[in-house]
Coordinates of C-alpha atoms in Angstrom, one line a residue:
M1 CA 139.6 142.5 106.7
C2 CA 136.0 142.8 105.5
L3 CA 133.0 140.8 106.7
F4 CA 131.4 138.2 104.4
E5 CA 127.7 139.0 104.3
M6 CA 125.6 135.9 103.9
G7 CA 122.2 137.5 103.7
F8 CA 121.4 136.3 107.3
E9 CA 119.3 138.6 109.5
E10 CA 122.4 139.7 111.5
K11 CA 124.3 140.2 108.2
A12 CA 127.2 138.2 109.7
I13 CA 127.7 134.7 111.0
K14 CA 128.2 134.5 114.8
L15 CA 130.1 131.8 116.7
Q16 CA 129.3 131.1 120.3
V17 CA 132.5 130.4 122.1
K18 CA 132.4 129.4 125.7
E19 CA 135.4 130.6 127.8
E20 CA 135.4 130.0 131.5
K21 CA 131.6 130.1 132.0
A22 CA 131.4 133.3 129.9
C23 CA 129.9 133.2 126.4
E24 CA 131.6 135.5 124.0
T25 CA 130.2 136.3 120.5
K26 CA 132.7 136.5 117.7
K27 CA 132.4 137.1 114.0
I28 CA 134.0 135.1 111.2
C29 CA 136.0 137.4 109.0
L30 CA 135.7 135.8 105.6
H31 CA 137.6 138.2 103.2
A32 CA 138.3 135.2 100.9
F33 CA 134.6 135.1 99.9
T34 CA 134.8 138.5 98.3
D35 CA 137.8 137.6 96.2
L36 CA 138.5 134.0 95.3
T37 CA 141.4 134.7 92.9
Y38 CA 144.0 133.1 95.2
V39 CA 141.8 130.7 97.2
A40 CA 141.8 127.0 96.6
P41 CA 138.5 125.1 96.4
I42 CA 139.3 123.1 99.6
V43 CA 139.6 126.4 101.5
F44 CA 136.4 127.7 100.0
L45 CA 134.6 124.5 101.0
Y46 CA 135.9 124.6 104.5
L47 CA 134.7 128.2 104.9
L48 CA 131.3 127.2 103.4
K49 CA 131.1 124.4 106.0
E50 CA 131.9 126.8 108.8
C51 CA 129.2 129.2 107.6
Y52 CA 126.6 126.4 107.6
V53 CA 127.6 124.9 110.9
H54 CA 127.6 128.2 112.8
G55 CA 124.8 130.0 111.0
N56 CA 121.9 130.9 113.2
L57 CA 119.0 130.3 110.8
K58 CA 117.0 127.2 110.2
A59 CA 118.3 124.7 107.7
T60 CA 116.2 125.7 104.7
K61 CA 116.8 129.4 105.0
K62 CA 120.5 128.7 105.7
F63 CA 120.6 126.7 102.4
R64 CA 119.0 129.5 100.4
A65 CA 121.3 132.1 101.9
L66 CA 124.4 130.1 101.2
Q67 CA 123.1 129.4 97.7
Q68 CA 122.8 133.1 97.0
E69 CA 126.3 133.7 98.3
V70 CA 127.8 130.9 96.2
H71 CA 126.2 132.4 93.2
Q72 CA 127.7 135.8 94.0
V73 CA 131.1 134.1 94.6
L74 CA 130.9 132.6 91.0
C75 CA 130.2 136.1 89.7
N76 CA 133.5 137.3 91.3
S77 CA 135.6 135.3 88.8
P78 CA 137.3 132.6 90.8
Q79 CA 140.4 131.1 89.2
P80 CA 141.0 129.4 86.9
G81 CA 137.4 130.0 86.0
P82 CA 133.9 129.5 87.6
A83 CA 133.1 126.3 85.8
T84 CA 136.4 124.7 86.6
F85 CA 136.3 125.9 90.1
V86 CA 132.9 124.2 90.6
A87 CA 134.2 121.0 89.0
Y88 CA 137.2 120.9 91.4
C89 CA 134.8 121.6 94.4
L90 CA 132.6 118.6 93.4
Y91 CA 135.7 116.4 93.2
I92 CA 136.8 117.4 96.7
L93 CA 133.4 117.4 98.5
P94 CA 133.3 113.6 99.4
I95 CA 136.0 114.2 102.0
F96 CA 133.5 116.4 103.9
G97 CA 131.4 113.3 104.8
S98 CA 127.8 114.0 105.8
Y99 CA 128.0 117.5 104.3
C100 CA 128.8 116.2 100.8
E101 CA 125.4 115.5 99.4
G102 CA 123.8 118.8 100.6
F103 CA 126.8 121.0 99.6
S104 CA 126.9 119.2 96.2
H105 CA 123.3 120.1 95.5
L106 CA 123.9 123.6 96.8
I107 CA 126.9 124.3 94.6
V108 CA 125.3 122.7 91.5
S109 CA 122.1 124.7 91.9
A110 CA 124.0 127.9 92.4
F111 CA 126.2 127.1 89.3
H112 CA 123.1 126.3 87.2
R113 CA 121.7 129.7 88.2
F114 CA 125.0 131.4 87.4
L115 CA 125.0 129.8 83.9
K116 CA 121.6 131.3 83.1
T117 CA 122.9 134.9 83.6
A118 CA 126.5 134.5 82.4
A119 CA 127.1 134.9 78.6
T120 CA 130.1 132.5 78.8
T121 CA 132.3 131.2 81.6
G122 CA 135.5 131.1 79.4
D123 CA 136.6 127.8 80.9
S124 CA 133.8 125.5 79.8
L125 CA 136.1 123.1 77.8
E126 CA 138.5 122.5 80.6
A127 CA 135.7 122.2 83.1
K128 CA 133.9 119.7 80.9
I129 CA 137.0 117.4 80.8
I130 CA 137.3 117.5 84.6
A131 CA 133.5 116.9 84.9
V132 CA 133.7 113.9 82.5
R133 CA 136.5 112.3 84.6
L134 CA 134.5 113.0 87.8
F135 CA 131.4 111.4 86.4
L136 CA 133.4 108.3 85.3
D137 CA 135.0 108.1 88.8
I138 CA 131.6 108.2 90.4
V139 CA 130.3 105.5 88.0
E140 CA 133.4 103.4 88.8
G141 CA 133.0 103.9 92.5
S142 CA 136.3 105.6 93.2
I143 CA 134.5 108.8 94.1
D144 CA 131.5 108.5 96.5
H145 CA 128.7 110.8 95.3
D146 CA 125.0 110.5 95.3
E147 CA 123.5 109.1 92.1
R148 CA 121.4 112.3 91.6
I149 CA 124.6 114.3 91.7
A150 CA 126.0 112.2 88.9
V151 CA 123.0 113.0 86.8
K152 CA 123.2 116.7 87.7
I153 CA 126.9 116.8 86.6
L154 CA 125.9 115.5 83.2
E155 CA 123.2 118.2 82.9
V156 CA 125.0 121.2 84.2
F157 CA 128.2 120.5 82.3
D158 CA 126.3 119.3 79.2
I159 CA 128.3 116.1 79.0
K160 CA 127.4 113.9 76.0
L161 CA 128.5 110.5 74.9
T162 CA 130.9 112.1 72.4
D163 CA 132.5 114.0 75.3
I164 CA 133.2 110.8 77.2
E165 CA 134.6 109.1 74.1
K166 CA 136.8 112.1 73.5
V167 CA 138.3 112.0 77.0
A168 CA 138.7 108.2 76.5
S169 CA 140.7 108.7 73.3
Q170 CA 143.0 111.2 75.1
S171 CA 143.7 108.9 78.0
K172 CA 147.2 107.6 78.3
A173 CA 146.2 104.7 80.5
K174 CA 146.5 101.6 78.3
N175 CA 144.6 99.3 80.6
D176 CA 141.9 101.7 81.7
R177 CA 138.9 99.5 81.1
R178 CA 136.4 102.2 81.8
F179 CA 137.3 103.8 78.5
H180 CA 136.9 100.6 76.5
N181 CA 133.4 100.5 74.9
V182 CA 132.1 103.5 76.7
K183 CA 128.5 103.0 75.6
A184 CA 128.4 99.5 76.9
F185 CA 129.9 100.7 80.1
L186 CA 127.2 103.3 80.6
E187 CA 124.4 101.0 79.6
Q188 CA 125.5 98.6 82.3
Y189 CA 125.6 101.5 84.8
I190 CA 122.1 102.5 83.8
F191 CA 120.9 98.9 84.0
G192 CA 121.9 99.0 87.7
F193 CA 119.4 101.8 88.3
I194 CA 116.7 99.9 86.5
E195 CA 117.4 96.8 88.6
S196 CA 117.2 98.9 91.8
E197 CA 113.9 100.5 90.5
S198 CA 115.5 104.0 90.4
Y199 CA 113.5 104.5 87.2
M200 CA 113.6 108.3 86.9
T201 CA 117.4 108.3 87.3
A202 CA 117.6 105.6 84.6
V203 CA 115.3 107.5 82.2
N204 CA 117.2 110.7 82.7
L205 CA 120.5 108.9 81.8
L206 CA 119.0 107.1 78.8
E207 CA 117.6 110.3 77.5
H208 CA 120.7 112.3 78.1
F209 CA 122.9 109.8 76.2
S210 CA 120.2 109.1 73.6
I211 CA 120.2 105.4 74.3
R212 CA 117.0 103.8 73.0
Q213 CA 117.6 100.1 73.5
S214 CA 115.1 99.5 76.3
G215 CA 111.5 99.1 75.0
E216 CA 108.0 98.0 75.9
S217 CA 108.9 95.8 78.8
F218 CA 110.7 98.7 80.5
L219 CA 107.6 100.9 80.0
V220 CA 105.2 98.3 81.5
K221 CA 107.6 97.7 84.4
M222 CA 107.5 101.4 85.3
I223 CA 103.7 101.5 85.1
E224 CA 103.3 98.4 87.3
K225 CA 105.5 100.1 89.9
K226 CA 103.4 103.3 89.6
Q227 CA 106.3 105.3 88.3
F228 CA 104.1 107.3 86.0
R229 CA 106.3 110.4 85.6
A230 CA 109.3 108.3 84.6
A231 CA 107.1 106.3 82.2
E232 CA 105.7 109.4 80.5
K233 CA 109.2 110.9 80.2
W234 CA 110.5 107.7 78.7
A235 CA 107.6 107.4 76.3
T236 CA 107.9 111.0 75.2
F237 CA 111.6 110.5 74.5
M238 CA 111.0 107.3 72.5
G239 CA 108.3 108.9 70.3
K240 CA 104.7 108.3 69.2
P241 CA 104.7 104.5 69.0
M242 CA 105.8 104.3 72.7
L243 CA 103.4 107.1 73.7
S244 CA 100.5 105.2 72.0
M245 CA 101.5 102.1 73.9
L246 CA 101.5 104.2 77.2
V247 CA 98.1 105.6 76.5
Q248 CA 96.6 102.1 75.8
E249 CA 98.1 100.9 79.1
Y250 CA 96.5 103.8 80.9
V251 CA 93.2 103.1 79.3
D252 CA 93.4 99.4 80.1
R253 CA 94.1 100.4 83.8
N254 CA 91.3 102.9 83.8
K255 CA 93.7 105.8 84.4
L256 CA 91.8 108.0 82.0
K257 CA 93.1 111.3 83.3
N258 CA 96.7 110.3 82.6
A259 CA 95.7 109.1 79.2
Y260 CA 93.8 112.2 78.4
L261 CA 96.7 114.5 79.3
I262 CA 98.9 112.7 76.8
V263 CA 96.3 112.4 74.1
K264 CA 95.3 116.1 74.1
N265 CA 98.8 117.2 73.2
N266 CA 100.0 114.5 70.9
L267 CA 97.5 111.7 69.9
Q268 CA 94.0 113.1 69.4
Q269 CA 93.7 111.4 66.0
E270 CA 95.0 108.0 67.3
F271 CA 92.7 108.0 70.3
P272 CA 89.5 110.0 69.5
D273 CA 87.4 108.3 72.3
V274 CA 89.8 108.9 75.2
H275 CA 88.7 112.5 75.7
H276 CA 85.0 111.5 75.9
K277 CA 85.8 108.6 78.3
Y278 CA 87.7 110.8 80.6
K279 CA 84.9 113.3 80.7
E280 CA 82.4 110.5 81.5
S281 CA 84.8 109.3 84.2
A282 CA 84.9 112.8 85.7
L283 CA 81.1 113.1 85.7
K284 CA 80.8 109.7 87.4
K285 CA 83.1 110.8 90.2
L286 CA 81.1 114.0 90.7
A287 CA 77.8 112.0 90.6
E288 CA 79.1 109.6 93.3
K289 CA 79.7 112.7 95.5
A290 CA 76.2 114.0 94.6
C291 CA 77.7 117.1 93.1
W292 CA 75.1 117.3 90.3
D293 CA 75.3 121.0 89.7
V294 CA 79.1 120.8 89.2
A295 CA 78.7 117.7 87.0
E296 CA 76.1 119.5 84.8
A297 CA 78.4 122.5 84.4
K298 CA 81.3 120.1 83.4
A299 CA 79.0 118.6 80.7
N300 CA 78.7 122.1 79.3
G301 CA 75.6 121.2 77.3
D302 CA 77.2 118.4 75.4
R303 CA 74.2 116.1 74.5
Q304 CA 76.2 112.9 74.8
L305 CA 77.5 113.9 78.2
V306 CA 74.1 115.2 79.4
D307 CA 72.6 111.8 78.4
Y308 CA 75.3 110.1 80.4
L309 CA 74.5 112.3 83.4
V310 CA 70.9 111.4 83.2
Y311 CA 71.9 107.7 83.1
L312 CA 74.0 108.2 86.3
A313 CA 71.1 109.9 88.0
M314 CA 68.8 107.0 87.1
E315 CA 71.3 104.5 88.3
A316 CA 71.8 106.3 91.6
G317 CA 68.1 106.7 92.2
Y318 CA 68.1 110.5 92.0
L319 CA 64.8 110.3 90.2
E320 CA 64.0 114.0 90.8
K321 CA 67.3 114.9 89.0
V322 CA 66.3 112.7 86.0
D323 CA 63.1 114.7 85.4
E324 CA 64.9 118.0 86.0
L325 CA 67.6 117.3 83.4
C326 CA 65.1 115.8 80.9
N327 CA 62.9 118.9 81.1
R328 CA 65.8 121.4 81.0
Y329 CA 67.5 119.8 77.9
S330 CA 64.2 118.6 76.3
L331 CA 65.6 115.0 76.3
E332 CA 63.4 112.2 75.0
G333 CA 63.6 108.5 75.2
F334 CA 64.2 108.4 79.0
P335 CA 61.5 106.9 81.2
K336 CA 59.9 109.4 83.7
A337 CA 61.1 109.1 87.2
Q338 CA 57.9 107.4 88.4
E339 CA 58.2 104.8 85.7
H340 CA 61.8 104.2 86.5
E341 CA 61.4 103.9 90.2
A342 CA 60.0 100.3 90.1
I343 CA 63.1 99.2 88.1
F344 CA 65.5 101.0 90.5
L345 CA 63.9 99.3 93.6
Q346 CA 64.9 96.0 92.2
H347 CA 68.6 96.8 92.7
C348 CA 70.3 94.8 95.5
F349 CA 70.1 97.5 98.2
L350 CA 68.6 97.3 101.6
N351 CA 65.4 99.2 102.3
L352 CA 63.7 100.3 105.5
N353 CA 61.0 97.7 105.2
E354 CA 63.5 94.9 105.2
L355 CA 65.0 96.3 108.4
G356 CA 61.7 96.4 110.1
V357 CA 61.5 100.3 110.4
E358 CA 57.9 101.4 110.7
D359 CA 58.4 105.2 111.0
I360 CA 60.9 108.0 110.3
I361 CA 60.2 110.9 112.6
W362 CA 61.6 114.4 111.9
V363 CA 62.4 116.3 115.1
D364 CA 62.9 120.1 115.0
E365 CA 60.9 121.5 117.9
L366 CA 60.5 121.2 121.7
N367 CA 57.6 118.8 122.0
G368 CA 59.0 116.4 119.3
L369 CA 62.4 116.4 121.1
G370 CA 60.7 115.4 124.4
K371 CA 58.8 112.6 122.8
A372 CA 61.8 111.3 121.0
T373 CA 63.9 111.3 124.2
C374 CA 61.2 109.4 126.1
H375 CA 61.1 106.7 123.4
I376 CA 64.9 106.4 123.1
E377 CA 65.4 106.2 126.9
G378 CA 63.1 103.2 126.9
S379 CA 65.3 101.3 124.4
K380 CA 68.2 99.1 125.4
V381 CA 70.0 99.4 122.0
V382 CA 70.0 102.3 119.6
G383 CA 71.9 103.1 116.4
L384 CA 73.6 106.5 116.0
D385 CA 74.8 108.4 113.0
C386 CA 75.3 112.0 111.8
E387 CA 75.3 113.9 108.5
W388 CA 76.7 117.2 107.5
K389 CA 77.0 119.2 104.3
P390 CA 80.3 118.3 102.5
N391 CA 82.8 121.1 101.9
Y392 CA 84.9 120.8 98.8
V393 CA 86.9 124.0 99.4
K394 CA 90.5 122.9 100.1
G395 CA 91.8 124.1 103.5
S396 CA 88.4 125.3 104.7
K397 CA 86.7 124.1 107.9
P398 CA 84.1 121.4 107.7
N399 CA 80.5 122.4 108.0
K400 CA 78.4 122.0 111.2
V401 CA 76.8 118.6 111.8
S402 CA 73.3 119.1 110.4
I403 CA 71.3 116.1 111.6
M404 CA 71.7 113.3 114.1
Q405 CA 69.9 110.0 113.5
I406 CA 68.9 107.8 116.5
A407 CA 67.3 104.5 115.6
S408 CA 65.4 102.0 117.8
D409 CA 64.0 98.7 116.6
K410 CA 61.0 100.2 114.9
K411 CA 61.6 103.9 114.7
V412 CA 64.2 106.3 113.5
F413 CA 64.3 109.9 114.9
I414 CA 66.2 112.5 112.8
L415 CA 67.1 115.5 114.9
D416 CA 67.6 118.8 113.2
L417 CA 70.6 119.8 115.3
I418 CA 71.0 123.2 113.6
K419 CA 67.4 124.4 114.3
L420 CA 67.2 122.8 117.8
Y421 CA 70.5 124.3 118.8
N422 CA 69.3 127.8 117.7
D423 CA 65.9 127.5 119.3
V424 CA 66.3 125.4 122.5
P425 CA 70.0 124.8 123.1
D426 CA 69.5 124.0 126.8
V427 CA 66.8 121.5 126.3
L428 CA 68.7 119.8 123.4
D429 CA 71.8 119.6 125.7
N430 CA 69.8 118.1 128.5
C431 CA 68.0 115.5 126.3
L432 CA 71.1 114.3 124.5
T433 CA 73.1 114.2 127.8
H434 CA 70.5 111.7 129.1
I435 CA 70.8 109.6 126.0
L436 CA 74.5 109.7 125.4
R437 CA 75.6 109.2 129.0
S438 CA 73.0 106.6 130.0
P439 CA 74.7 103.4 131.2
R440 CA 71.5 101.5 130.3
I441 CA 71.5 102.3 126.6
L442 CA 74.0 100.6 124.3
K443 CA 74.8 103.1 121.6
L444 CA 75.9 101.6 118.3
G445 CA 78.0 103.5 115.7
Y446 CA 80.2 102.9 112.7
N447 CA 83.5 104.7 112.6
F448 CA 81.9 106.7 115.4
H449 CA 85.0 108.5 116.5
C450 CA 84.7 110.7 113.4
D451 CA 81.1 111.7 114.3
V452 CA 82.1 112.3 117.9
K453 CA 84.9 114.6 116.8
Q454 CA 82.7 116.5 114.4
L455 CA 80.0 117.0 117.0
A456 CA 82.4 118.4 119.5
Q457 CA 83.8 120.8 116.9
S458 CA 80.3 121.9 115.7
Y459 CA 78.7 122.4 119.2
G460 CA 81.6 122.9 121.5
D461 CA 79.6 124.7 124.1
L462 CA 77.2 121.8 124.7
E463 CA 78.1 119.5 127.5
C464 CA 76.3 116.5 125.9
F465 CA 79.1 115.9 123.3
K466 CA 81.9 115.9 125.9
C467 CA 81.2 112.6 127.6
Y468 CA 79.7 109.3 126.4
N469 CA 78.8 106.0 128.1
M470 CA 78.3 102.5 126.6
L471 CA 79.5 102.9 123.0
L472 CA 80.1 100.1 120.6
D473 CA 81.7 100.9 117.3
I474 CA 80.6 98.1 115.0
Q475 CA 83.7 98.7 112.7
N476 CA 86.0 97.6 115.5
I477 CA 84.5 94.2 115.8
F478 CA 85.7 93.2 112.3
E479 CA 89.4 92.9 111.5
D480 CA 89.0 93.7 107.8
P481 CA 85.9 96.0 107.4
R482 CA 86.3 96.6 103.6
G483 CA 83.7 98.6 101.7
G484 CA 82.6 100.7 104.7
L485 CA 79.2 100.3 106.3
S486 CA 77.6 99.3 103.0
G487 CA 80.2 96.5 102.5
L488 CA 79.7 95.3 106.0
A489 CA 75.9 95.2 105.6
E490 CA 76.3 93.2 102.4
K491 CA 78.6 90.8 104.2
I492 CA 76.3 90.4 107.2
L493 CA 72.8 91.0 105.9
G494 CA 73.2 90.0 102.3
A495 CA 72.7 93.4 100.7
G496 CA 74.5 96.7 100.8
L497 CA 73.4 100.4 101.1
N498 CA 72.9 102.9 98.3
K499 CA 75.5 105.5 99.4
T500 CA 75.0 108.0 96.5
R501 CA 73.3 110.5 98.8
R502 CA 76.1 110.5 101.3
N503 CA 77.4 113.9 100.1
S504 CA 74.2 115.7 99.4
N505 CA 73.2 119.0 100.9
W506 CA 72.2 118.1 104.4
E507 CA 71.5 121.7 105.3
Q508 CA 68.6 122.2 102.9
R509 CA 65.2 122.3 104.5
P510 CA 63.1 120.3 104.0
L511 CA 65.2 117.3 103.3
S512 CA 64.0 115.2 100.4
Q513 CA 62.3 111.9 101.1
N514 CA 65.3 110.1 99.6
Q515 CA 67.7 111.9 102.0
L516 CA 65.5 111.0 104.9
E517 CA 65.4 107.4 104.0
Y518 CA 69.2 107.4 103.4
A519 CA 69.8 108.9 106.8
A520 CA 67.4 106.5 108.5
L521 CA 69.0 103.5 106.9
D522 CA 72.5 104.4 108.2
A523 CA 71.3 104.3 111.8
A524 CA 68.8 101.4 111.5
V525 CA 71.2 99.0 109.8
L526 CA 73.5 99.2 112.8
I527 CA 70.9 97.5 115.0
Q528 CA 70.3 94.7 112.5
I529 CA 74.0 94.0 112.1
F530 CA 74.4 94.0 115.9
Y531 CA 71.6 91.5 116.4
R532 CA 73.1 89.2 113.7
V533 CA 76.5 89.5 115.5
C534 CA 74.8 88.5 118.8
D535 CA 73.1 85.6 117.2
H536 CA 76.5 84.2 115.9
S537 CA 78.6 85.2 118.9
H538 CA 78.2 81.7 120.5
A539 CA 77.9 79.8 117.2
A540 CA 80.7 77.4 116.0
D541 CA 80.5 79.0 112.5
A542 CA 81.0 82.7 113.4
L543 CA 80.5 85.4 110.7
D544 CA 84.2 85.5 109.9
G545 CA 84.3 81.8 109.4
H546 CA 86.9 81.2 112.1
N547 CA 86.5 82.6 115.6
K548 CA 83.6 83.5 117.8
I549 CA 82.8 87.2 117.8
E550 CA 83.5 88.6 121.2
W551 CA 81.7 91.8 120.7
K552 CA 81.3 92.6 124.4
S553 CA 85.0 93.3 124.8
Y554 CA 84.7 96.2 122.3
I555 CA 82.3 98.2 124.4
V556 CA 83.6 101.5 125.6
S557 CA 81.9 102.0 128.9
H558 CA 83.1 105.6 129.4
M559 CA 84.8 108.2 127.2
D560 CA 85.5 111.8 128.4
N561 CA 87.7 113.0 125.5
P562 CA 85.8 113.0 122.2
R563 CA 89.1 113.6 120.3
K564 CA 90.7 110.3 121.4
S565 CA 91.5 107.8 118.7
R566 CA 89.6 104.5 118.5
K567 CA 92.7 102.7 119.7
E568 CA 93.0 104.9 122.7
S569 CA 89.3 104.8 123.5
R570 CA 89.0 101.0 123.5
L571 CA 88.7 100.8 127.3
R572 CA 86.9 97.5 127.3
K573 CA 85.4 97.9 130.8
E574 CA 82.4 96.5 132.5
P575 CA 79.4 96.7 133.1
E576 CA 77.8 95.4 129.9
P577 CA 74.1 96.0 129.0
E578 CA 71.6 93.2 129.2
V579 CA 70.7 92.4 125.6
K580 CA 68.7 89.3 124.9
D581 CA 68.6 88.1 121.4
N582 CA 66.4 90.5 119.3
E583 CA 64.5 92.1 122.1
A584 CA 64.5 95.9 122.2

């Protein structure tokens, strides 16, 4: 009796049998797997189940090992032939209950692999007849198989509508309604998948049986349900008119990448503008991330795209980039940055003057840090924010926090954390500990748990970022804070923030004036939003139009673990700071 080798690490499957407190290891002797000439499919499936149940690998590896062995079994010429043997196995599998679906996929995938290497199975005709009857039994509900297996059976046995009609013509059952009008019968079956929104299964069946009755409404329904792969497969099957309709639907929904991928292979003449619109859309996304160098490379010298990039830089207020591109590409007809600045400032964005900020102070040395700490410790409310250079390399660690902005009523201090940490780490740690742990200073943030986590990861050896007192995350006060801090500012203060420099290079030194103003705004606007909330907290018409804003209950009076979620860190403890109206 020879051992069946499954490809497991131990080269044999082991069963653990408990006998009177002793555990004895036994091996299954599976001689039948090496020669299936006289083994019935039911025995084969039983042995397969035993192998799976008692195998000592994880499920995925076990599946692959068994798949390899089933493939090898089919190469050993089971009787009456490998294709017929597989068809009978699929017929029997439902009696194995919960193992049915997994084993069905296992056997079908192994058989599909076998067909790629075998010149011919020699029993394909007989197997196809059995497979047709199995498919019809599944459709009718007399055999319980997963819908995906039904589709796989059609594919692996290459069953066409003519094959079903042929089996129907040979049936001796006079009242067998499943064979009457086979096409209508299948269409009704497929319609069930459409009704249940199993669109890919429906498309696979429609394509397999070359049924073209469903049209535009079916396509639109798949797009509305965001079943884009199914929609594209269906449109490709239906031909150019349906593909053109799909492209137009994508364009109307601003899904330009999807439209472009179809157009570039099939419909460039019909949609000459889609490629350019897609390129412009890609440039706009890069510009929103402040990835100007990448965007310029994507433009690849195309005059129309470069012009559009200049327009994006003007719109975003990157006036230095406007001049740079105009000079590099000898562009004419664009106003110089200085001329355009007056127009840009008319956009509905908040500025520092409107927020009452009188000074932005850059702090990167010992004396400046000391003065900043003294000023901040004299404030009752400050706004906090951080910036770091974005990292677009997938899977890589985020960059260190570069700067921390701390705003009082009239001033914003921007701390160069990288330089201060390198030059005077102990002093930096001491100063920030006094600020961040002070029970007398209310620290305002927005989505602050993200900044806290990033600070702890960037400067893990500093004690100042391991404990906080008196924090108020403005985001938590509002139930539906859409649009981020800019959206909240627009809702509360009547104008939003220009966020186009959010992802700029915060490690460059010196920072540009635009970067400094952007960073200062993010901290200063928190104080103005807070004051407005305080003004309305006792008013009948609160900011949300319904309830009074009980902002005090959202204060976190103590937080030791910077990695806690916002929900976990809402401790809502006393005491609360004494804040009177708009006083500092």
